[in-house]
CSV table of C-alpha atoms in Angstrom, one decimal:
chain,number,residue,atom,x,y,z
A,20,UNK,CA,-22.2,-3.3,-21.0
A,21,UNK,CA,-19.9,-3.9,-24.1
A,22,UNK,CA,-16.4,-4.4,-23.6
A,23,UNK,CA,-14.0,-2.2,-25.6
A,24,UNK,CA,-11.0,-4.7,-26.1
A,25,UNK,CA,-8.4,-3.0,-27.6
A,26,UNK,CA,-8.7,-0.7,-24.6
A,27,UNK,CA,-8.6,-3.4,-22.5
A,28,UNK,CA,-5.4,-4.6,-24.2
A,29,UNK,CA,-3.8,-1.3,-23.9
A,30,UNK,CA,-4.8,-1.3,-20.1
A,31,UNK,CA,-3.3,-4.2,-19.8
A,32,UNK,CA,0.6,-3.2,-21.4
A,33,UNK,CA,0.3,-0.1,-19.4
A,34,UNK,CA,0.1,-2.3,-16.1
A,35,UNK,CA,2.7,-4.5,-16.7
A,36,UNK,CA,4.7,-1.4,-18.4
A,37,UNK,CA,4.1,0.1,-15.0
A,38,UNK,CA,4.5,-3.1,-13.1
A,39,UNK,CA,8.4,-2.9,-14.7
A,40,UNK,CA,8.6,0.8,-13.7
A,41,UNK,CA,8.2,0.5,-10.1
A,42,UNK,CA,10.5,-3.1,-10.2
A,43,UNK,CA,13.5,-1.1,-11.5
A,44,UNK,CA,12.9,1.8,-9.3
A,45,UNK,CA,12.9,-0.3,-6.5
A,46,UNK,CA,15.9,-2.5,-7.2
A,47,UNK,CA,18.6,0.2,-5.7
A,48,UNK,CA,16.3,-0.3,-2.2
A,49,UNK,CA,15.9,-4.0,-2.7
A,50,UNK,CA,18.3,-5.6,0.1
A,51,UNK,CA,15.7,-3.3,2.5
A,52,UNK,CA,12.7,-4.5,0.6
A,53,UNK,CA,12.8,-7.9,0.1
A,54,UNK,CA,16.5,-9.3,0.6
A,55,UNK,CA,17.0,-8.8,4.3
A,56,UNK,CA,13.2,-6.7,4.9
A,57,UNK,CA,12.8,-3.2,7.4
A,58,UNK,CA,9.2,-4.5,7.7
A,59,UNK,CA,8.7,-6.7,10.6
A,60,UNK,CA,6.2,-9.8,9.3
A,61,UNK,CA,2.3,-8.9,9.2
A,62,UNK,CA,-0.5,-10.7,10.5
A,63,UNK,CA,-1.5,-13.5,8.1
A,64,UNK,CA,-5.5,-12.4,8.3
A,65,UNK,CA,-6.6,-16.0,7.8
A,66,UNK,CA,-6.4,-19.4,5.5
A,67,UNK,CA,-6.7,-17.5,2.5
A,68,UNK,CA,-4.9,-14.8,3.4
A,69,UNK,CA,-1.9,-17.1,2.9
A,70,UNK,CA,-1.9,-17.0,-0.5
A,71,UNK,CA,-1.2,-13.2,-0.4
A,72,UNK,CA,1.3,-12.9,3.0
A,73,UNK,CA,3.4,-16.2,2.4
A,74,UNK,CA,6.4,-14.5,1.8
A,75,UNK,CA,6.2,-12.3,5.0
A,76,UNK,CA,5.5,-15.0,6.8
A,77,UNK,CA,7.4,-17.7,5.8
A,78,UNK,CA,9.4,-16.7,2.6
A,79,UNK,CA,12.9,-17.8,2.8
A,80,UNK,CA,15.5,-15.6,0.7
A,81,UNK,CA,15.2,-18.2,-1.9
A,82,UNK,CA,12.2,-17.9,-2.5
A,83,UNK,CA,12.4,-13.7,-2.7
A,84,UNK,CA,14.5,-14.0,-5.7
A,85,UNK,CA,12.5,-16.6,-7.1
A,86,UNK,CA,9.1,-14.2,-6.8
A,87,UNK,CA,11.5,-10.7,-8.2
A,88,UNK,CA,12.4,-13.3,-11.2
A,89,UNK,CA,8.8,-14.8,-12.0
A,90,UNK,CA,7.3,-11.0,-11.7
A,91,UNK,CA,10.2,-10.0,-13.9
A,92,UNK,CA,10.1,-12.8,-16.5
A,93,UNK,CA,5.6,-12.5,-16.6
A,94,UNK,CA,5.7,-8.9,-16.6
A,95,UNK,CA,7.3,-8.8,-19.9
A,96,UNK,CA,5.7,-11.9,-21.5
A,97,UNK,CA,2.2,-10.3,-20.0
A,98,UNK,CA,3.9,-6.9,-22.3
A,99,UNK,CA,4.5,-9.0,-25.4
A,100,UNK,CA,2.1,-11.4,-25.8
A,101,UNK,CA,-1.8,-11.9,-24.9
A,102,UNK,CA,-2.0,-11.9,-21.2
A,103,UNK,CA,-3.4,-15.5,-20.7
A,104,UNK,CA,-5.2,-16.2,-17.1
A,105,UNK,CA,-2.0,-18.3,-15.6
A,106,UNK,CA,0.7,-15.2,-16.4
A,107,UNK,CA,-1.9,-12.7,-14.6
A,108,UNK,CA,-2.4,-14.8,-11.7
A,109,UNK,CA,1.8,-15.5,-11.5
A,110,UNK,CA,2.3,-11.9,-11.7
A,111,UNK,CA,-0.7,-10.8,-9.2
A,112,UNK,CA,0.8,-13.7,-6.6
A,113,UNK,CA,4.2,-12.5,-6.5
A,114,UNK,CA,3.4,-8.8,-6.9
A,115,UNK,CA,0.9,-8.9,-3.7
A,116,UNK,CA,3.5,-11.4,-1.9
A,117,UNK,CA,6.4,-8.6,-2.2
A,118,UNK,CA,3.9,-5.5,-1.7
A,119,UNK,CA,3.2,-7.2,2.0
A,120,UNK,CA,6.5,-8.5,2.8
A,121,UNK,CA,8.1,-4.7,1.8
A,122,UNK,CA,4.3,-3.4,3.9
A,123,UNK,CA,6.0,-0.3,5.3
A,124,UNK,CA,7.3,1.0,2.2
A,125,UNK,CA,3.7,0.3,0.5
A,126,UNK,CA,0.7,3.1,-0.6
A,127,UNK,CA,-2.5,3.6,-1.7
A,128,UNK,CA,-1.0,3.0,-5.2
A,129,UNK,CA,0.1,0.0,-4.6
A,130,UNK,CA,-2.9,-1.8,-3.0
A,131,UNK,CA,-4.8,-0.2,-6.5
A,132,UNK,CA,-2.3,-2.1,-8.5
A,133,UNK,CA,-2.8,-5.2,-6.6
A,134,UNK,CA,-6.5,-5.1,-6.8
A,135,UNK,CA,-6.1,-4.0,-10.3
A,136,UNK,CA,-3.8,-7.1,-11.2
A,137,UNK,CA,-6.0,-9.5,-9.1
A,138,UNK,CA,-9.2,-8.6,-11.7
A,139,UNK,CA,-6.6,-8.8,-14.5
A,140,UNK,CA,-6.9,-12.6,-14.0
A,141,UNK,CA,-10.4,-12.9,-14.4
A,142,UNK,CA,-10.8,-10.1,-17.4
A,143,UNK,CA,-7.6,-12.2,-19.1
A,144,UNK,CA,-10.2,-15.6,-19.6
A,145,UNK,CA,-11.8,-13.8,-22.4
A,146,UNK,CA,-14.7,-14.1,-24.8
A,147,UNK,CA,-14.7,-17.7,-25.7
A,148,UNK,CA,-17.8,-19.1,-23.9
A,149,UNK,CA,-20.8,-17.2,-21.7
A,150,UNK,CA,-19.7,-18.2,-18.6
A,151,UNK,CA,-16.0,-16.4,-19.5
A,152,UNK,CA,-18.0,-13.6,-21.2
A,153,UNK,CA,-19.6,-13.3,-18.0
A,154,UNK,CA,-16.6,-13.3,-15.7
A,155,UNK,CA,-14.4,-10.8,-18.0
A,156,UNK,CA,-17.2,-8.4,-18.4
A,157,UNK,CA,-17.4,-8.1,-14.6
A,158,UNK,CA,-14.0,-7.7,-14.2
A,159,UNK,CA,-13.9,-5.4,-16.6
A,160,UNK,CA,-16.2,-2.6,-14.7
A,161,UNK,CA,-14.7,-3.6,-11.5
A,162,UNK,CA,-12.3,-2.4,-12.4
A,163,UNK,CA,-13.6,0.6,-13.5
A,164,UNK,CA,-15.7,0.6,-10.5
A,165,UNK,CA,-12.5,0.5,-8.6
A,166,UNK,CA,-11.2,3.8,-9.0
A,167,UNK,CA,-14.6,5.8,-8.6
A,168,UNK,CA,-14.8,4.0,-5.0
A,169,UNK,CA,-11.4,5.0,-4.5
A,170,UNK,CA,-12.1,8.6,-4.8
A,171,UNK,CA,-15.4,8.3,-3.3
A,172,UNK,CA,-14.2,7.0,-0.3
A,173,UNK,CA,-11.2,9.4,0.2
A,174,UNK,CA,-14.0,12.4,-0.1
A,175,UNK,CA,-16.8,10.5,2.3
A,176,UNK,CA,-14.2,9.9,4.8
A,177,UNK,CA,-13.3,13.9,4.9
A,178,UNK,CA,-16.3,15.1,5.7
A,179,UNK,CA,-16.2,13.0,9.1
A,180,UNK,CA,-13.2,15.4,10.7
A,181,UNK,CA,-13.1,19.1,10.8
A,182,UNK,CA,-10.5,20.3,9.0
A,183,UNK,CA,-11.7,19.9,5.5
A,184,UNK,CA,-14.6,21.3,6.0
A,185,UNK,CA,-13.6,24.5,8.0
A,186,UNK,CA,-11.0,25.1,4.7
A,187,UNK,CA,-7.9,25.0,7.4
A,188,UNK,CA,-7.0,21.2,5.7
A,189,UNK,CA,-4.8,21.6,2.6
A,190,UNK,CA,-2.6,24.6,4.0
A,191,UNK,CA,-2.0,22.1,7.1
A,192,UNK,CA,-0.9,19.1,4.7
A,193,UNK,CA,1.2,21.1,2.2
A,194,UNK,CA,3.2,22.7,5.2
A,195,UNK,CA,3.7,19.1,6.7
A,196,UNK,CA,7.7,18.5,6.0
A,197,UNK,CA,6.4,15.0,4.8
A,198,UNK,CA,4.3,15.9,2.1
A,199,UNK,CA,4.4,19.9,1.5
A,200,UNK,CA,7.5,21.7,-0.8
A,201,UNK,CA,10.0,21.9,2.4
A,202,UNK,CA,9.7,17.9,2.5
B,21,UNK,CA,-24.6,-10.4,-24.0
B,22,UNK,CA,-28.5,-10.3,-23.8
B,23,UNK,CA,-30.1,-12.2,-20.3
B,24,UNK,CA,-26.0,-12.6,-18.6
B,25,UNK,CA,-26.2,-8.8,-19.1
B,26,UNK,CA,-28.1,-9.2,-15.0
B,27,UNK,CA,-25.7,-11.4,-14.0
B,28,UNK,CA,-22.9,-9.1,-14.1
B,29,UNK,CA,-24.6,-6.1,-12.7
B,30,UNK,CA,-25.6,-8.4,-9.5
B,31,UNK,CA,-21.7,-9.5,-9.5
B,32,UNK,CA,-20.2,-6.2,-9.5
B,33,UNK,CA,-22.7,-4.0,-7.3
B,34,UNK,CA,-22.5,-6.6,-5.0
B,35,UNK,CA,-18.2,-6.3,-5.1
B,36,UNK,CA,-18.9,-2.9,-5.0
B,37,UNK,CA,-21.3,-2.9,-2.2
B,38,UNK,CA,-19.1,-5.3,0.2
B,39,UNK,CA,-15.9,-2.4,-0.9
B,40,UNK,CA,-17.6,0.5,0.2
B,41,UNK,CA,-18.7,-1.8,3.6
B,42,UNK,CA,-15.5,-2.3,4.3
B,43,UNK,CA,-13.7,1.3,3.1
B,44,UNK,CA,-16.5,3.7,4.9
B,45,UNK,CA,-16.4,4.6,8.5
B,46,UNK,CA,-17.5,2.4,10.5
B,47,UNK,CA,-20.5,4.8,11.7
B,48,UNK,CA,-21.9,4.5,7.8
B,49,UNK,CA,-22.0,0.6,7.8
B,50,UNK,CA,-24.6,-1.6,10.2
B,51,UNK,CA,-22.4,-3.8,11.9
B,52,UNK,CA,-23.6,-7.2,10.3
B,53,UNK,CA,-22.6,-5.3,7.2
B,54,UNK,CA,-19.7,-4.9,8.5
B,55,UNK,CA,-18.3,-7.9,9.9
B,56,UNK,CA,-19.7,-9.5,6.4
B,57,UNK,CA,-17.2,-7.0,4.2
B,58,UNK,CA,-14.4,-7.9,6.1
B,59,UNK,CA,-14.7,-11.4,6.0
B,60,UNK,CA,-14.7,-10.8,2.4
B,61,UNK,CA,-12.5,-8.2,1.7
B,62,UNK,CA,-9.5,-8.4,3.8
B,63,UNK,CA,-7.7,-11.5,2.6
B,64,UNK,CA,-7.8,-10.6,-1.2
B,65,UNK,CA,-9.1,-6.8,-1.6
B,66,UNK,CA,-8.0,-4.9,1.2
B,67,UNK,CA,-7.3,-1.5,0.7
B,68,UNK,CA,-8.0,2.1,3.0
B,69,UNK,CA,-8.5,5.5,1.2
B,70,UNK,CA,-7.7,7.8,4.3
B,71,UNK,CA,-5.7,9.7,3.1
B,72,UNK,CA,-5.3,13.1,5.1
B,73,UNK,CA,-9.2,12.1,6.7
B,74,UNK,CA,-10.7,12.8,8.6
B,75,UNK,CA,-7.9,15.1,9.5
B,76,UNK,CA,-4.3,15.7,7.9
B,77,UNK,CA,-2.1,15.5,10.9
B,78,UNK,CA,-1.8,17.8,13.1
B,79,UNK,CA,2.1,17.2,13.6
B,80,UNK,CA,5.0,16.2,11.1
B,81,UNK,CA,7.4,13.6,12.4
B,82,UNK,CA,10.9,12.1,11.8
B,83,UNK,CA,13.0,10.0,13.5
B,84,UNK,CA,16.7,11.3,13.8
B,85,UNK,CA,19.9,9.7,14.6
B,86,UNK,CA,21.8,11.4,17.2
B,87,UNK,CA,25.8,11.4,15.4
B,88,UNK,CA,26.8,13.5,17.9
B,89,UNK,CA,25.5,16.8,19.7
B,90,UNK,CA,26.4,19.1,16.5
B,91,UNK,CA,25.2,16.5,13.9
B,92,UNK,CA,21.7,14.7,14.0
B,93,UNK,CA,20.1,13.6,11.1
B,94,UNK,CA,17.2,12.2,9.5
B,95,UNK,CA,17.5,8.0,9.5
B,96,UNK,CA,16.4,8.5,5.8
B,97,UNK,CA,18.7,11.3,4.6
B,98,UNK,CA,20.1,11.0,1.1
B,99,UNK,CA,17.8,7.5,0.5
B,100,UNK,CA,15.4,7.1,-2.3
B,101,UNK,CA,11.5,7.5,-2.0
B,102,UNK,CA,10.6,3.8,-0.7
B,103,UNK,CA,13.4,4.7,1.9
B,104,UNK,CA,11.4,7.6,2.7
B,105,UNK,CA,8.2,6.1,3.0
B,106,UNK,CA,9.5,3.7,4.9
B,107,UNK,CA,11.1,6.3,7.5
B,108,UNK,CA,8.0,7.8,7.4
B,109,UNK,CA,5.6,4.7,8.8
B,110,UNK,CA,8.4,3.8,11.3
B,111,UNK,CA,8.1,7.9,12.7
B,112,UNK,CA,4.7,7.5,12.0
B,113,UNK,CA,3.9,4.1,13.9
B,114,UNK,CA,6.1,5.5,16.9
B,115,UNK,CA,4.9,8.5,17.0
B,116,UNK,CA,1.2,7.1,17.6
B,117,UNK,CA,2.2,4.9,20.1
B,118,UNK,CA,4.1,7.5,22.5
B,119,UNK,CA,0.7,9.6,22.1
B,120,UNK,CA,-1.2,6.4,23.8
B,121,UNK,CA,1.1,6.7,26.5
B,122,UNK,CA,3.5,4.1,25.8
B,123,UNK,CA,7.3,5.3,27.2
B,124,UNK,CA,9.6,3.3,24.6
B,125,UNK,CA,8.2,2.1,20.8
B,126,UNK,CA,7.6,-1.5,19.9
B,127,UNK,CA,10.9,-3.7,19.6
B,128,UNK,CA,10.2,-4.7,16.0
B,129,UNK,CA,10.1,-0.8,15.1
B,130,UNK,CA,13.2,-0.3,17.1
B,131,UNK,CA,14.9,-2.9,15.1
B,132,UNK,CA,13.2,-1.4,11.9
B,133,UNK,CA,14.6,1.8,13.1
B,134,UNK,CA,18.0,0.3,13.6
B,135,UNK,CA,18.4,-1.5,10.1
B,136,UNK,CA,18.3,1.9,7.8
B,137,UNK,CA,21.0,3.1,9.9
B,138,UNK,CA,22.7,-0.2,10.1
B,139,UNK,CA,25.8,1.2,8.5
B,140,UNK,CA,26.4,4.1,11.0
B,141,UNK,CA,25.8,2.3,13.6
B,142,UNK,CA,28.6,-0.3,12.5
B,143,UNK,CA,31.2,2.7,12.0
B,144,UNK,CA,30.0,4.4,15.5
B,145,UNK,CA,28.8,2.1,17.8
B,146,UNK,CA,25.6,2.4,19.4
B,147,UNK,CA,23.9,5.5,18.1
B,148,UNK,CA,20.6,7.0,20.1
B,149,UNK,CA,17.4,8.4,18.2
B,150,UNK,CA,14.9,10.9,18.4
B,151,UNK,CA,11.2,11.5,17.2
B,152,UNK,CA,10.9,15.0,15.7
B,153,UNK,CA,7.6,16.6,15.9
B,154,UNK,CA,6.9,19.9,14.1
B,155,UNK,CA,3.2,20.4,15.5
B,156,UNK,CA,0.2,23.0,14.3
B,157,UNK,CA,-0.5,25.8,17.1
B,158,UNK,CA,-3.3,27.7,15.2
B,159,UNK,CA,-5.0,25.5,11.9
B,160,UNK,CA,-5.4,28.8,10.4
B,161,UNK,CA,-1.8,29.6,10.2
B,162,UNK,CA,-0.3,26.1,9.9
B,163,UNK,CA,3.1,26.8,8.7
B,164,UNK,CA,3.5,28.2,12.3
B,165,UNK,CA,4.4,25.0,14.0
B,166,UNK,CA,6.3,24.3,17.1
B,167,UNK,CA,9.0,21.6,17.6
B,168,UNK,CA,8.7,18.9,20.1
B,169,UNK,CA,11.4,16.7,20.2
B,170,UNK,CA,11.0,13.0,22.3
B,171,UNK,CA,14.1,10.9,23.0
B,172,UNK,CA,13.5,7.2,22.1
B,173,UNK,CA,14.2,4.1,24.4
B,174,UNK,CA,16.1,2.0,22.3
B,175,UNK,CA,19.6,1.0,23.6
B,176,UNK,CA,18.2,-2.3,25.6
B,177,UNK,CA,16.1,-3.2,22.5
């Protein structure tokens, strides 16, 4: 059940290090994305789901450029310094905010990162009493825990259709124009 | 850690537990289950690993822009990956909903559809679109498709 920290703390750099990837490579796209969005507003799924949907479904444009700033600004404090529990739960809020307001442009990826930044809060309170040992620990193989189910998932859910178990699947994916080499 | 060491087991397998509720197919999961892992997991945690399941699809699609009879394109040709994503869940989204029998796509995708060609459309006037299916005859030979192409109702929208 121990922790390794200083892999923890390299985890954490390469998400935010990530995190500023996928900002720049999306700024050439973002009047589409976030400035005037393709994505017509989602569903806000219920009270709480505000937190994550406010942008889609209220955000003025103001208030876009304020969330592209604050995820800018954390992500590289969250790089530099010790990620403290307030900078990961900026970054997660306007990370999850944008990923729904930009939803049609969104992936499997992204709603790992999201998850990933969400548990990033909790494993960012540390070591300094039980109750935060407790709450980083868990985090910590949530995390973990995350990925396997991912994959787990992906495979369980294949072996409910035909294709990939008659062998006939990946030739009919790879020759899609979508996803195969003629894409 | 010591005695807390249970604590965090019972936190995570039961995060875990509620993830896979809500991630499996629905014929894995008692519907009490169910309902439960959704309560739970949508607003904060919600995520879907199908991809290509059960099934990769048994067509590709794209919507084109009609320029003229010698010149239609793809709405996302020469754009960036998020562009093509994007082009890809509008084809996507539209091409489900002319298979439920619907005879013109939703307004809001029409208008999705409209914005990445927004500058065209500007420069030519109203422009007309069509879904481009290249579909699977035989699953054993798949990169023997056959083209269907659908005109989409879009100029009142």
């Amino acid at each position: 059940m121990n922790v390794p920290w200083t892999s923890v703390w390299l985890f954490q750099k390469a998400i935010h290090l990530w995190l500023l990837g996928f900002l720049f490579s999306a700024l050439g796209t973002a009047e589409w994305l976030w400035d005037f969005p393709i994505s017509p507003p989602l569903p806000v799924p219920d009270k709480l789901g505000w937190v994550t949907h406010f942008l889609s479904a209220k955000g003025s444009q103001a208030s876009v450029y304020v969330a592209v700033l604050l995820l800018v600004l954390f992500s590289l404090y969250n790089l530099f310094r010790p990620v403290r529990w307030w900078s990961a739960l900026l970054v997660w809020l306007c990370y999850t905010n944008l990923m729904n307001l930009a939803w049609m442009a969104g992936s499997g990826g992204q709603q790992l990162i999201a998850n990933v930044l969400f548990w990033n809060i909790v494993l960012s309170l540390g070591r300094e009493n039980a109750l935060r040992e407790i709450a980083s620990t868990s985090a910590f193989w949530i995390i973990r825990l995350q990925l396997v189910l991912a994959y787990f998932v992906t495979g369980i859910c294949k072996l409910t259709g035909s294709a990939w178990l008659d062998g006939s699947a990946i030739g009919i994916a790879v020759s899609d124009s979508a996803f195969g080499p003629n894409g | 850690m010591g005695r807390n060491r249970w604590v965090v087991i019972t936190v995570v397998v039961l995060h875990t537990l509620l993830l896979l509720a809500y991630t499996l197919p629905v014929q894995f999961i008692p519907g009490m289950f169910r309902s439960l892992s959704i309560a739970y997991a949508r607003p904060l945690f919600h995520q879907s690993w199908q991809l290509f399941a059960p099934d990769p699809p048994p067509c590709s699609c794209t919507i084109e822009v009609i320029m003229n009879e010698n010149d239609i394109r793809p709405i996302d040709q020469d754009r960036g990956y998020l562009e093509h994503r994007m082009a890809q869940t509008i084809a996507r989204s539209i091409q489900s909903e002319l298979a439920q029998g619907d005879s013109s796509p939703r307004p809001e995708l029409v208008r999705a559809m409209k914005r990445m060609v927004g500058d065209i459309e500007r420069e030519l006037g109203v422009l007309e679109f069509q879904l481009h299916e290249e579909c699977i005859v035989d699953p054993q030979s798949p990169t023997e498709r056959i083209v269907r192409i659908t005109k989409l109702k879009t100029a009142d929208q």
